[in-house]
PDB file of C-alpha atoms in Angstrom:
ATOM      1  CA  UNK A  62      16.873   6.755 -26.743  1.00  0.00           C
ATOM      2  CA  UNK A  63      13.284   6.562 -28.907  1.00  0.00           C
ATOM      3  CA  UNK A  64      10.250   6.821 -26.483  1.00  0.00           C
ATOM      4  CA  UNK A  65       8.532   4.933 -28.639  1.00  0.00           C
ATOM      5  CA  UNK A  66      10.240   2.145 -29.533  1.00  0.00           C
ATOM      6  CA  UNK A  67       8.002  -1.146 -29.495  1.00  0.00           C
ATOM      7  CA  UNK A  68       8.877  -4.250 -27.703  1.00  0.00           C
ATOM      8  CA  UNK A  69       6.978  -7.174 -27.967  1.00  0.00           C
ATOM      9  CA  UNK A  70       6.521 -10.052 -25.482  1.00  0.00           C
ATOM     10  CA  UNK A  71       9.772 -11.783 -26.673  1.00  0.00           C
ATOM     11  CA  UNK A  72      12.022  -9.109 -26.557  1.00  0.00           C
ATOM     12  CA  UNK A  73      10.699  -7.357 -23.259  1.00  0.00           C
ATOM     13  CA  UNK A  74      12.563  -7.645 -20.693  1.00  0.00           C
ATOM     14  CA  UNK A  75      12.508  -9.863 -17.647  1.00  0.00           C
ATOM     15  CA  UNK A  76      12.816  -6.618 -15.092  1.00  0.00           C
ATOM     16  CA  UNK A  77      11.749  -4.318 -17.189  1.00  0.00           C
ATOM     17  CA  UNK A  78      11.469  -1.803 -14.101  1.00  0.00           C
ATOM     18  CA  UNK A  79      15.548  -2.158 -13.537  1.00  0.00           C
ATOM     19  CA  UNK A  80      16.279  -2.453 -17.317  1.00  0.00           C
ATOM     20  CA  UNK A  81      17.663   1.042 -17.309  1.00  0.00           C
ATOM     21  CA  UNK A  82      19.790   3.140 -15.355  1.00  0.00           C
ATOM     22  CA  UNK A  83      17.387   5.643 -15.034  1.00  0.00           C
ATOM     23  CA  UNK A  84      14.784   2.487 -13.853  1.00  0.00           C
ATOM     24  CA  UNK A  85      17.570   1.307 -11.227  1.00  0.00           C
ATOM     25  CA  UNK A  86      17.861   5.189 -10.020  1.00  0.00           C
ATOM     26  CA  UNK A  87      13.875   5.565  -9.746  1.00  0.00           C
ATOM     27  CA  UNK A  88      13.594   1.907  -7.943  1.00  0.00           C
ATOM     28  CA  UNK A  89      16.340   2.814  -5.391  1.00  0.00           C
ATOM     29  CA  UNK A  90      15.306   6.616  -5.035  1.00  0.00           C
ATOM     30  CA  UNK A  91      11.127   5.459  -4.523  1.00  0.00           C
ATOM     31  CA  UNK A  92      12.379   3.171  -1.919  1.00  0.00           C
ATOM     32  CA  UNK A  93      14.087   5.674   0.271  1.00  0.00           C
ATOM     33  CA  UNK A  94      11.015   7.829   0.022  1.00  0.00           C
ATOM     34  CA  UNK A  95       8.883   4.765   1.522  1.00  0.00           C
ATOM     35  CA  UNK A  96      11.466   4.426   4.479  1.00  0.00           C
ATOM     36  CA  UNK A  97      11.040   8.272   4.814  1.00  0.00           C
ATOM     37  CA  UNK A  98       7.694   7.734   4.741  1.00  0.00           C
ATOM     38  CA  UNK A  99       7.162   5.263   6.705  1.00  0.00           C
ATOM     39  CA  UNK A 100       9.005   7.570   9.857  1.00  0.00           C
ATOM     40  CA  UNK A 101       6.269  10.454   8.674  1.00  0.00           C
ATOM     41  CA  UNK A 102       3.280   8.178   9.650  1.00  0.00           C
ATOM     42  CA  UNK A 103       5.429   6.798  12.804  1.00  0.00           C
ATOM     43  CA  UNK A 104       5.354  10.257  14.062  1.00  0.00           C
ATOM     44  CA  UNK A 105       1.685  10.604  13.095  1.00  0.00           C
ATOM     45  CA  UNK A 106       0.786   7.541  14.798  1.00  0.00           C
ATOM     46  CA  UNK A 107       2.655   8.119  18.029  1.00  0.00           C
ATOM     47  CA  UNK A 108       1.074  11.697  18.259  1.00  0.00           C
ATOM     48  CA  UNK A 109      -2.774   9.871  17.944  1.00  0.00           C
ATOM     49  CA  UNK A 110      -1.586   7.360  20.529  1.00  0.00           C
ATOM     50  CA  UNK A 111      -0.514  10.185  22.900  1.00  0.00           C
ATOM     51  CA  UNK A 112      -3.607  12.637  22.641  1.00  0.00           C
ATOM     52  CA  UNK A 113      -5.751   9.560  22.150  1.00  0.00           C
ATOM     53  CA  UNK A 114      -9.204  10.228  24.503  1.00  0.00           C
ATOM     54  CA  UNK A 115      -7.348  13.607  25.304  1.00  0.00           C
ATOM     55  CA  UNK A 116      -8.607  16.993  25.210  1.00  0.00           C
ATOM     56  CA  UNK A 117     -10.303  19.893  27.175  1.00  0.00           C
ATOM     57  CA  UNK A 118     -12.122  18.807  30.101  1.00  0.00           C
ATOM     58  CA  UNK A 119     -15.818  17.379  29.408  1.00  0.00           C
ATOM     59  CA  UNK A 120     -15.290  16.350  25.592  1.00  0.00           C
ATOM     60  CA  UNK A 121     -17.890  14.208  24.922  1.00  0.00           C
ATOM     61  CA  UNK A 122     -16.184  11.733  22.272  1.00  0.00           C
ATOM     62  CA  UNK A 123     -14.175   9.496  23.119  1.00  0.00           C
ATOM     63  CA  UNK A 124     -12.867   6.568  20.272  1.00  0.00           C
ATOM     64  CA  UNK A 125     -14.576   3.842  22.026  1.00  0.00           C
ATOM     65  CA  UNK A 126     -18.135   5.404  21.286  1.00  0.00           C
ATOM     66  CA  UNK A 127     -17.468   6.821  18.175  1.00  0.00           C
ATOM     67  CA  UNK A 128     -16.043   4.545  15.642  1.00  0.00           C
ATOM     68  CA  UNK A 129     -18.289   2.317  12.978  1.00  0.00           C
ATOM     69  CA  UNK A 130     -16.582  -1.010  12.638  1.00  0.00           C
ATOM     70  CA  UNK A 131     -18.760  -2.341   9.520  1.00  0.00           C
ATOM     71  CA  UNK A 132     -17.570   0.961   7.540  1.00  0.00           C
ATOM     72  CA  UNK A 133     -14.304   0.535   8.717  1.00  0.00           C
ATOM     73  CA  UNK A 134     -14.001  -3.021   7.420  1.00  0.00           C
ATOM     74  CA  UNK A 135     -15.770  -2.791   4.143  1.00  0.00           C
ATOM     75  CA  UNK A 136     -12.902   0.374   3.280  1.00  0.00           C
ATOM     76  CA  UNK A 137     -10.306  -2.558   4.367  1.00  0.00           C
ATOM     77  CA  UNK A 138     -11.963  -4.870   2.118  1.00  0.00           C
ATOM     78  CA  UNK A 139     -12.188  -2.875  -0.857  1.00  0.00           C
ATOM     79  CA  UNK A 140      -8.077  -1.267  -0.189  1.00  0.00           C
ATOM     80  CA  UNK A 141      -6.644  -4.648   0.436  1.00  0.00           C
ATOM     81  CA  UNK A 142      -8.640  -5.736  -3.012  1.00  0.00           C
ATOM     82  CA  UNK A 143      -6.996  -2.926  -4.300  1.00  0.00           C
ATOM     83  CA  UNK A 144      -3.818  -3.948  -3.952  1.00  0.00           C
ATOM     84  CA  UNK A 145      -4.281  -7.456  -5.515  1.00  0.00           C
ATOM     85  CA  UNK A 146      -5.641  -5.781  -8.506  1.00  0.00           C
ATOM     86  CA  UNK A 147      -2.248  -3.346  -8.930  1.00  0.00           C
ATOM     87  CA  UNK A 148      -0.742  -6.565  -8.272  1.00  0.00           C
ATOM     88  CA  UNK A 149      -2.164  -8.041 -11.496  1.00  0.00           C
ATOM     89  CA  UNK A 150      -1.562  -5.020 -13.414  1.00  0.00           C
ATOM     90  CA  UNK A 151       2.344  -5.631 -13.025  1.00  0.00           C
ATOM     91  CA  UNK A 152       1.925  -9.065 -13.545  1.00  0.00           C
ATOM     92  CA  UNK A 153       0.857  -8.024 -16.936  1.00  0.00           C
ATOM     93  CA  UNK A 154       3.009  -5.112 -17.396  1.00  0.00           C
ATOM     94  CA  UNK A 155       5.904  -8.086 -16.795  1.00  0.00           C
ATOM     95  CA  UNK A 156       4.377 -10.233 -19.562  1.00  0.00           C
ATOM     96  CA  UNK A 157       4.036  -7.302 -21.730  1.00  0.00           C
ATOM     97  CA  UNK A 158       0.498  -6.947 -21.682  1.00  0.00           C
ATOM     98  CA  UNK A 159      -0.291  -3.450 -22.178  1.00  0.00           C
ATOM     99  CA  UNK A 160      -4.225  -3.212 -22.292  1.00  0.00           C
ATOM    100  CA  UNK A 161      -4.743  -5.864 -19.903  1.00  0.00           C
ATOM    101  CA  UNK A 162      -2.502  -3.762 -17.814  1.00  0.00           C
ATOM    102  CA  UNK A 163      -4.343  -0.636 -18.378  1.00  0.00           C
ATOM    103  CA  UNK A 164      -7.971  -2.421 -17.119  1.00  0.00           C
ATOM    104  CA  UNK A 165      -6.544  -3.873 -14.012  1.00  0.00           C
ATOM    105  CA  UNK A 166      -5.168  -0.149 -13.193  1.00  0.00           C
ATOM    106  CA  UNK A 167      -8.893   1.098 -14.075  1.00  0.00           C
ATOM    107  CA  UNK A 168     -10.557  -1.500 -11.449  1.00  0.00           C
ATOM    108  CA  UNK A 169      -7.594  -0.507  -8.898  1.00  0.00           C
ATOM    109  CA  UNK A 170      -8.633   3.289  -9.666  1.00  0.00           C
ATOM    110  CA  UNK A 171     -12.140   2.593  -9.079  1.00  0.00           C
ATOM    111  CA  UNK A 172     -11.399   0.605  -6.086  1.00  0.00           C
ATOM    112  CA  UNK A 173      -9.276   3.885  -4.511  1.00  0.00           C
ATOM    113  CA  UNK A 174     -12.187   6.131  -5.659  1.00  0.00           C
ATOM    114  CA  UNK A 175     -14.882   3.763  -3.887  1.00  0.00           C
ATOM    115  CA  UNK A 176     -12.690   4.055  -0.130  1.00  0.00           C
ATOM    116  CA  UNK A 177     -11.940   7.474  -0.764  1.00  0.00           C
ATOM    117  CA  UNK A 178     -15.870   8.408  -1.343  1.00  0.00           C
ATOM    118  CA  UNK A 179     -16.478   5.802   2.348  1.00  0.00           C
ATOM    119  CA  UNK A 180     -13.807   8.057   3.890  1.00  0.00           C
ATOM    120  CA  UNK A 181     -15.232  11.477   2.977  1.00  0.00           C
ATOM    121  CA  UNK A 182     -18.449  10.098   4.383  1.00  0.00           C
ATOM    122  CA  UNK A 183     -17.287   9.071   7.464  1.00  0.00           C
ATOM    123  CA  UNK A 184     -15.774  12.410   7.792  1.00  0.00           C
ATOM    124  CA  UNK A 185     -18.716  14.331   6.882  1.00  0.00           C
ATOM    125  CA  UNK A 186     -20.699  11.883   9.593  1.00  0.00           C
ATOM    126  CA  UNK A 187     -18.448  12.786  12.399  1.00  0.00           C
ATOM    127  CA  UNK A 188     -18.220  16.277  11.473  1.00  0.00           C
ATOM    128  CA  UNK A 189     -22.148  16.581  11.537  1.00  0.00           C
ATOM    129  CA  UNK A 190     -22.142  14.744  14.942  1.00  0.00           C
ATOM    130  CA  UNK A 191     -20.275  17.536  16.267  1.00  0.00           C
ATOM    131  CA  UNK A 192     -16.822  15.545  16.059  1.00  0.00           C
ATOM    132  CA  UNK A 193     -14.926  18.602  14.382  1.00  0.00           C
ATOM    133  CA  UNK A 194     -10.949  18.950  13.890  1.00  0.00           C
ATOM    134  CA  UNK A 195     -10.993  21.520  16.557  1.00  0.00           C
ATOM    135  CA  UNK A 196     -13.182  19.575  18.990  1.00  0.00           C
ATOM    136  CA  UNK A 197     -10.494  17.945  21.051  1.00  0.00           C
ATOM    137  CA  UNK A 198      -6.888  16.965  20.786  1.00  0.00           C
ATOM    138  CA  UNK A 199      -7.906  13.707  20.379  1.00  0.00           C
ATOM    139  CA  UNK A 200      -9.827  14.583  17.239  1.00  0.00           C
ATOM    140  CA  UNK A 201      -7.256  16.864  16.096  1.00  0.00           C
ATOM    141  CA  UNK A 202      -4.627  13.995  16.052  1.00  0.00           C
ATOM    142  CA  UNK A 203      -7.121  11.548  14.593  1.00  0.00           C
ATOM    143  CA  UNK A 204      -8.047  13.687  11.502  1.00  0.00           C
ATOM    144  CA  UNK A 205      -4.495  14.378  10.881  1.00  0.00           C
ATOM    145  CA  UNK A 206      -3.203  10.351  11.088  1.00  0.00           C
ATOM    146  CA  UNK A 207      -6.203   8.925   8.628  1.00  0.00           C
ATOM    147  CA  UNK A 208      -6.495  12.417   6.586  1.00  0.00           C
ATOM    148  CA  UNK A 209      -2.793  12.301   5.790  1.00  0.00           C
ATOM    149  CA  UNK A 210      -3.768   8.243   4.784  1.00  0.00           C
ATOM    150  CA  UNK A 211      -6.495   9.588   2.800  1.00  0.00           C
ATOM    151  CA  UNK A 212      -4.312  12.440   0.835  1.00  0.00           C
ATOM    152  CA  UNK A 213      -1.744   9.597   0.134  1.00  0.00           C
ATOM    153  CA  UNK A 214      -4.950   7.436  -1.460  1.00  0.00           C
ATOM    154  CA  UNK A 215      -5.973  11.046  -3.551  1.00  0.00           C
ATOM    155  CA  UNK A 216      -1.986  11.237  -4.834  1.00  0.00           C
ATOM    156  CA  UNK A 217      -1.931   7.599  -5.964  1.00  0.00           C
ATOM    157  CA  UNK A 218      -5.492   7.854  -7.422  1.00  0.00           C
ATOM    158  CA  UNK A 219      -3.792  11.011  -9.683  1.00  0.00           C
ATOM    159  CA  UNK A 220      -0.712   9.113 -10.432  1.00  0.00           C
ATOM    160  CA  UNK A 221      -2.415   6.280 -11.872  1.00  0.00           C
ATOM    161  CA  UNK A 222      -4.768   8.268 -13.525  1.00  0.00           C
ATOM    162  CA  UNK A 223      -2.033  10.455 -14.949  1.00  0.00           C
ATOM    163  CA  UNK A 224       0.336   7.426 -15.991  1.00  0.00           C
ATOM    164  CA  UNK A 225      -2.537   5.737 -17.783  1.00  0.00           C
ATOM    165  CA  UNK A 226      -3.698   8.588 -19.496  1.00  0.00           C
ATOM    166  CA  UNK A 227      -0.272   9.618 -20.377  1.00  0.00           C
ATOM    167  CA  UNK A 228       0.729   6.432 -22.107  1.00  0.00           C
ATOM    168  CA  UNK A 229      -2.628   5.455 -23.281  1.00  0.00           C
ATOM    169  CA  UNK A 230      -0.969   5.583 -27.024  1.00  0.00           C
ATOM    170  CA  UNK A 231       2.641   4.679 -25.981  1.00  0.00           C
ATOM    171  CA  UNK A 232       2.369   1.356 -24.958  1.00  0.00           C
ATOM    172  CA  UNK A 233       4.918  -0.248 -22.605  1.00  0.00           C
ATOM    173  CA  UNK A 234       8.569   0.652 -23.197  1.00  0.00           C
ATOM    174  CA  UNK A 235      11.366   0.546 -20.703  1.00  0.00           C
ATOM    175  CA  UNK A 236      10.745   4.243 -20.421  1.00  0.00           C
ATOM    176  CA  UNK A 237       7.385   4.328 -18.540  1.00  0.00           C
ATOM    177  CA  UNK A 238       7.594   0.331 -17.057  1.00  0.00           C
ATOM    178  CA  UNK A 239       9.612   1.889 -14.039  1.00  0.00           C
ATOM    179  CA  UNK A 240       6.720   4.626 -13.651  1.00  0.00           C
ATOM    180  CA  UNK A 241       4.091   2.179 -13.633  1.00  0.00           C
ATOM    181  CA  UNK A 242       6.036  -0.716 -11.424  1.00  0.00           C
ATOM    182  CA  UNK A 243       6.894   2.378  -8.975  1.00  0.00           C
ATOM    183  CA  UNK A 244       2.815   3.572  -8.898  1.00  0.00           C
ATOM    184  CA  UNK A 245       1.843   0.149  -7.771  1.00  0.00           C
ATOM    185  CA  UNK A 246       4.671   0.137  -4.848  1.00  0.00           C
ATOM    186  CA  UNK A 247       3.010   3.818  -3.731  1.00  0.00           C
ATOM    187  CA  UNK A 248      -0.321   1.575  -3.521  1.00  0.00           C
ATOM    188  CA  UNK A 249       0.928  -1.340  -1.547  1.00  0.00           C
ATOM    189  CA  UNK A 250       2.312   1.200   0.758  1.00  0.00           C
ATOM    190  CA  UNK A 251      -0.892   3.209   1.134  1.00  0.00           C
ATOM    191  CA  UNK A 252      -2.239  -0.359   2.221  1.00  0.00           C
ATOM    192  CA  UNK A 253       0.589  -1.418   4.481  1.00  0.00           C
ATOM    193  CA  UNK A 254      -0.415   1.750   6.412  1.00  0.00           C
ATOM    194  CA  UNK A 255      -3.968   1.273   6.392  1.00  0.00           C
ATOM    195  CA  UNK A 256      -3.181  -1.937   7.969  1.00  0.00           C
ATOM    196  CA  UNK A 257      -1.894  -0.017  11.085  1.00  0.00           C
ATOM    197  CA  UNK A 258      -4.668   2.296  10.928  1.00  0.00           C
ATOM    198  CA  UNK A 259      -7.536  -0.106  10.838  1.00  0.00           C
ATOM    199  CA  UNK A 260      -5.900  -2.116  13.568  1.00  0.00           C
ATOM    200  CA  UNK A 261      -4.449   1.273  16.262  1.00  0.00           C
ATOM    201  CA  UNK A 262      -6.862   3.799  15.527  1.00  0.00           C
ATOM    202  CA  UNK A 263     -10.560   1.471  14.397  1.00  0.00           C
ATOM    203  CA  UNK A 264     -10.024  -1.575  16.580  1.00  0.00           C
ATOM    204  CA  UNK A 265      -7.892  -0.903  19.336  1.00  0.00           C
ATOM    205  CA  UNK A 266     -10.418   2.714  19.629  1.00  0.00           C
ATOM    206  CA  UNK A 267     -13.661   0.300  19.538  1.00  0.00           C
ATOM    207  CA  UNK A 268     -12.580  -1.924  22.763  1.00  0.00           C
ATOM    208  CA  UNK A 269     -10.856   0.493  24.680  1.00  0.00           C
TER     209      UNK A 269
ATOM    210  CA  UNK B 188      22.194   7.223 -22.777  1.00  0.00           C
ATOM    211  CA  UNK B 189      20.448   6.543 -19.596  1.00  0.00           C
ATOM    212  CA  UNK B 190      17.622   4.589 -21.281  1.00  0.00           C
ATOM    213  CA  UNK B 191      19.767   2.419 -23.342  1.00  0.00           C
ATOM    214  CA  UNK B 192      19.708  -1.563 -22.895  1.00  0.00           C
ATOM    215  CA  UNK B 193      20.777  -4.145 -24.891  1.00  0.00           C
ATOM    216  CA  UNK B 194      18.055  -6.037 -26.322  1.00  0.00           C
ATOM    217  CA  UNK B 195      17.581  -9.897 -26.357  1.00  0.00           C
ATOM    218  CA  UNK B 196      14.936 -11.458 -28.336  1.00  0.00           C
ATOM    219  CA  UNK B 197      13.876 -14.796 -26.328  1.00  0.00           C
ATOM    220  CA  UNK B 198      13.420 -18.282 -27.561  1.00  0.00           C
ATOM    221  CA  UNK B 199      10.172 -19.610 -27.836  1.00  0.00           C
ATOM    222  CA  UNK B 200      10.989 -22.127 -24.917  1.00  0.00           C
ATOM    223  CA  UNK B 201      12.799 -19.222 -22.679  1.00  0.00           C
ATOM    224  CA  UNK B 202       9.634 -17.309 -23.064  1.00  0.00           C
ATOM    225  CA  UNK B 203       6.951 -20.013 -22.235  1.00  0.00           C
ATOM    226  CA  UNK B 204       9.475 -20.865 -19.078  1.00  0.00           C
ATOM    227  CA  UNK B 205       9.236 -17.116 -17.770  1.00  0.00           C
ATOM    228  CA  UNK B 206       5.542 -16.829 -18.582  1.00  0.00           C
ATOM    229  CA  UNK B 207       4.908 -20.238 -16.679  1.00  0.00           C
ATOM    230  CA  UNK B 208       6.971 -19.238 -14.109  1.00  0.00           C
ATOM    231  CA  UNK B 209       5.164 -15.731 -13.603  1.00  0.00           C
ATOM    232  CA  UNK B 210       1.650 -17.239 -13.549  1.00  0.00           C
ATOM    233  CA  UNK B 211       3.192 -19.563 -10.673  1.00  0.00           C
ATOM    234  CA  UNK B 212       4.528 -16.348  -9.462  1.00  0.00           C
ATOM    235  CA  UNK B 213       1.171 -14.552  -9.437  1.00  0.00           C
ATOM    236  CA  UNK B 214      -1.107 -17.872  -7.973  1.00  0.00           C
ATOM    237  CA  UNK B 215       1.641 -17.249  -4.626  1.00  0.00           C
ATOM    238  CA  UNK B 216       0.642 -13.789  -4.598  1.00  0.00           C
ATOM    239  CA  UNK B 217      -3.195 -14.783  -4.229  1.00  0.00           C
ATOM    240  CA  UNK B 218      -2.128 -17.174  -1.400  1.00  0.00           C
ATOM    241  CA  UNK B 219      -0.722 -14.267   0.386  1.00  0.00           C
ATOM    242  CA  UNK B 220      -4.121 -12.148  -0.617  1.00  0.00           C
ATOM    243  CA  UNK B 221      -6.243 -15.080   0.782  1.00  0.00           C
ATOM    244  CA  UNK B 222      -3.922 -15.041   3.829  1.00  0.00           C
ATOM    245  CA  UNK B 223      -4.528 -11.363   4.570  1.00  0.00           C
ATOM    246  CA  UNK B 224      -8.076 -11.285   4.185  1.00  0.00           C
ATOM    247  CA  UNK B 225      -8.351 -14.026   6.558  1.00  0.00           C
ATOM    248  CA  UNK B 226      -6.108 -12.197   9.230  1.00  0.00           C
ATOM    249  CA  UNK B 227      -8.338  -9.170   8.635  1.00  0.00           C
ATOM    250  CA  UNK B 228     -11.073 -11.309   9.211  1.00  0.00           C
ATOM    251  CA  UNK B 229      -9.942 -12.494  12.579  1.00  0.00           C
ATOM    252  CA  UNK B 230      -8.982  -9.090  13.849  1.00  0.00           C
ATOM    253  CA  UNK B 231     -12.390  -7.481  13.256  1.00  0.00           C
ATOM    254  CA  UNK B 232     -14.133 -10.890  14.346  1.00  0.00           C
ATOM    255  CA  UNK B 233     -12.109 -10.683  17.589  1.00  0.00           C
ATOM    256  CA  UNK B 234     -12.790  -7.005  18.695  1.00  0.00           C
ATOM    257  CA  UNK B 235     -16.886  -7.905  17.517  1.00  0.00           C
ATOM    258  CA  UNK B 236     -16.964 -11.215  19.805  1.00  0.00           C
ATOM    259  CA  UNK B 237     -15.422  -8.566  22.460  1.00  0.00           C
ATOM    260  CA  UNK B 238     -12.759 -10.931  23.985  1.00  0.00           C
ATOM    261  CA  UNK B 239     -10.610  -9.217  26.692  1.00  0.00           C
ATOM    262  CA  UNK B 240      -8.625  -6.156  25.899  1.00  0.00           C
ATOM    263  CA  UNK B 241      -5.601  -7.634  27.387  1.00  0.00           C
ATOM    264  CA  UNK B 242      -5.778 -10.476  24.761  1.00  0.00           C
ATOM    265  CA  UNK B 243      -7.176  -8.955  21.779  1.00  0.00           C
ATOM    266  CA  UNK B 244      -4.532  -6.094  21.320  1.00  0.00           C
ATOM    267  CA  UNK B 245      -1.596  -7.982  21.534  1.00  0.00           C
ATOM    268  CA  UNK B 246      -2.924 -10.096  18.983  1.00  0.00           C
ATOM    269  CA  UNK B 247      -4.456  -8.202  16.284  1.00  0.00           C
ATOM    270  CA  UNK B 248      -1.241  -6.000  16.574  1.00  0.00           C
ATOM    271  CA  UNK B 249       0.904  -9.370  15.306  1.00  0.00           C
ATOM    272  CA  UNK B 250      -1.925 -10.020  12.991  1.00  0.00           C
ATOM    273  CA  UNK B 251      -1.287  -6.232  11.436  1.00  0.00           C
ATOM    274  CA  UNK B 252       2.533  -7.132  11.304  1.00  0.00           C
ATOM    275  CA  UNK B 253       2.053 -10.471   9.919  1.00  0.00           C
ATOM    276  CA  UNK B 254       0.083  -8.993   7.162  1.00  0.00           C
ATOM    277  CA  UNK B 255       2.415  -6.135   6.193  1.00  0.00           C
ATOM    278  CA  UNK B 256       5.305  -8.460   5.841  1.00  0.00           C
ATOM    279  CA  UNK B 257       3.184 -10.542   3.384  1.00  0.00           C
ATOM    280  CA  UNK B 258       2.474  -7.022   1.599  1.00  0.00           C
ATOM    281  CA  UNK B 259       6.323  -6.075   2.137  1.00  0.00           C
ATOM    282  CA  UNK B 260       7.739  -9.398   0.647  1.00  0.00           C
ATOM    283  CA  UNK B 261       5.161 -10.869  -2.001  1.00  0.00           C
ATOM    284  CA  UNK B 262       3.104  -7.770  -3.223  1.00  0.00           C
ATOM    285  CA  UNK B 263       6.537  -5.043  -3.045  1.00  0.00           C
ATOM    286  CA  UNK B 264       8.903  -8.265  -3.935  1.00  0.00           C
ATOM    287  CA  UNK B 265      11.251  -7.346  -0.873  1.00  0.00           C
ATOM    288  CA  UNK B 266      12.299 -11.048  -1.138  1.00  0.00           C
ATOM    289  CA  UNK B 267      13.352 -10.814  -4.555  1.00  0.00           C
ATOM    290  CA  UNK B 268      17.059 -10.662  -5.921  1.00  0.00           C
ATOM    291  CA  UNK B 269      18.427  -6.926  -5.970  1.00  0.00           C
ATOM    292  CA  UNK B 270      16.353  -5.550  -3.118  1.00  0.00           C
ATOM    293  CA  UNK B 271      19.450  -5.634  -0.020  1.00  0.00           C
ATOM    294  CA  UNK B 272      19.698  -1.687  -0.403  1.00  0.00           C
ATOM    295  CA  UNK B 273      16.325  -0.986  -0.249  1.00  0.00           C
ATOM    296  CA  UNK B 274      15.335  -3.361   2.662  1.00  0.00           C
ATOM    297  CA  UNK B 275      18.191  -1.889   4.496  1.00  0.00           C
ATOM    298  CA  UNK B 276      16.414   1.526   3.802  1.00  0.00           C
ATOM    299  CA  UNK B 277      12.627   0.072   4.942  1.00  0.00           C
ATOM    300  CA  UNK B 278      14.576  -1.452   8.102  1.00  0.00           C
ATOM    301  CA  UNK B 279      16.149   1.733   9.235  1.00  0.00           C
ATOM    302  CA  UNK B 280      13.002   3.518   8.733  1.00  0.00           C
ATOM    303  CA  UNK B 281      10.657   0.642   9.999  1.00  0.00           C
ATOM    304  CA  UNK B 282      13.718   0.963  13.334  1.00  0.00           C
ATOM    305  CA  UNK B 283      13.616   4.687  13.597  1.00  0.00           C
ATOM    306  CA  UNK B 284       9.278   4.972  13.539  1.00  0.00           C
ATOM    307  CA  UNK B 285       9.568   2.221  16.281  1.00  0.00           C
ATOM    308  CA  UNK B 286      11.453   4.606  18.580  1.00  0.00           C
ATOM    309  CA  UNK B 287       9.415   7.242  17.521  1.00  0.00           C
ATOM    310  CA  UNK B 288       6.272   5.556  18.771  1.00  0.00           C
ATOM    311  CA  UNK B 289       8.184   4.210  21.606  1.00  0.00           C
ATOM    312  CA  UNK B 290       9.436   7.800  22.952  1.00  0.00           C
ATOM    313  CA  UNK B 291       6.311   9.127  22.231  1.00  0.00           C
ATOM    314  CA  UNK B 292       4.242   6.942  23.991  1.00  0.00           C
ATOM    315  CA  UNK B 293       6.176   6.520  27.212  1.00  0.00           C
ATOM    316  CA  UNK B 294       6.568  10.265  27.235  1.00  0.00           C
ATOM    317  CA  UNK B 295       2.733  10.644  27.661  1.00  0.00           C
ATOM    318  CA  UNK B 296       2.180   7.637  29.867  1.00  0.00           C
ATOM    319  CA  UNK B 297       4.880   8.415  32.531  1.00  0.00           C
TER     320      UNK B 297
END
């Protein structure tokens, strides 16, 4: 097919992400990945819950004194809002409005970068307090769980940026529509995982 | 070819109808977003207010569950047509996830 085929809002398919066989295959394959990722994160959550507040005797850091909820609240709001802005991006993708989609993706990336910056600040702050990765079983489980989520955020941001740059002159067609759609799905999944992180790690950590 | 689709040009009436449908969908998404923000606020407020642990933990876990359902079914369109297979994938994943957490936590607690 012609990668540079032009569509108009009138000729744009109703579901451009699954209009081609390749798009359908990507859609199925990507959801299978998300299901597998669910299990990956479940094992990290289970490890964290098992090792929470445990470590060598005499360890000084426990979850109740460590976490700072105002920072976590800000991070939660930023990531949740970025989930909505990517919904807007896909809304404009379905209306075949390439510029609006790119703009909303740009806002999503910006919010994601702020989130990642706050997470790096948070980790840096803990390490300076003496709560390093090798401090205790608790610290290792904490950094592995939240760090894996942070790595997903970094990957999602790189994915968005790569798509935006690579397709900046191409416009929207049925070749790249599945790519944008799946990147947005990935971004929502990252927010799904964060909902459990702020609930299980931070909120339940602060009250124990 | 895997990319080929039959191209269909919509009439103006069809086009306007689809546009309106999408705008209506977008308003639903905004409602879901408002609910998610509200649930998050409740969770953080309850912890900040310092209620009993036995009261807070089940409630914030429930709020997280509701929020995830909203994300999956509205933001990720799991409720739309043609999502039967992917819903099966996700529920299998969630089932294994549940067993994993249950197993590791009970090993440590007992």
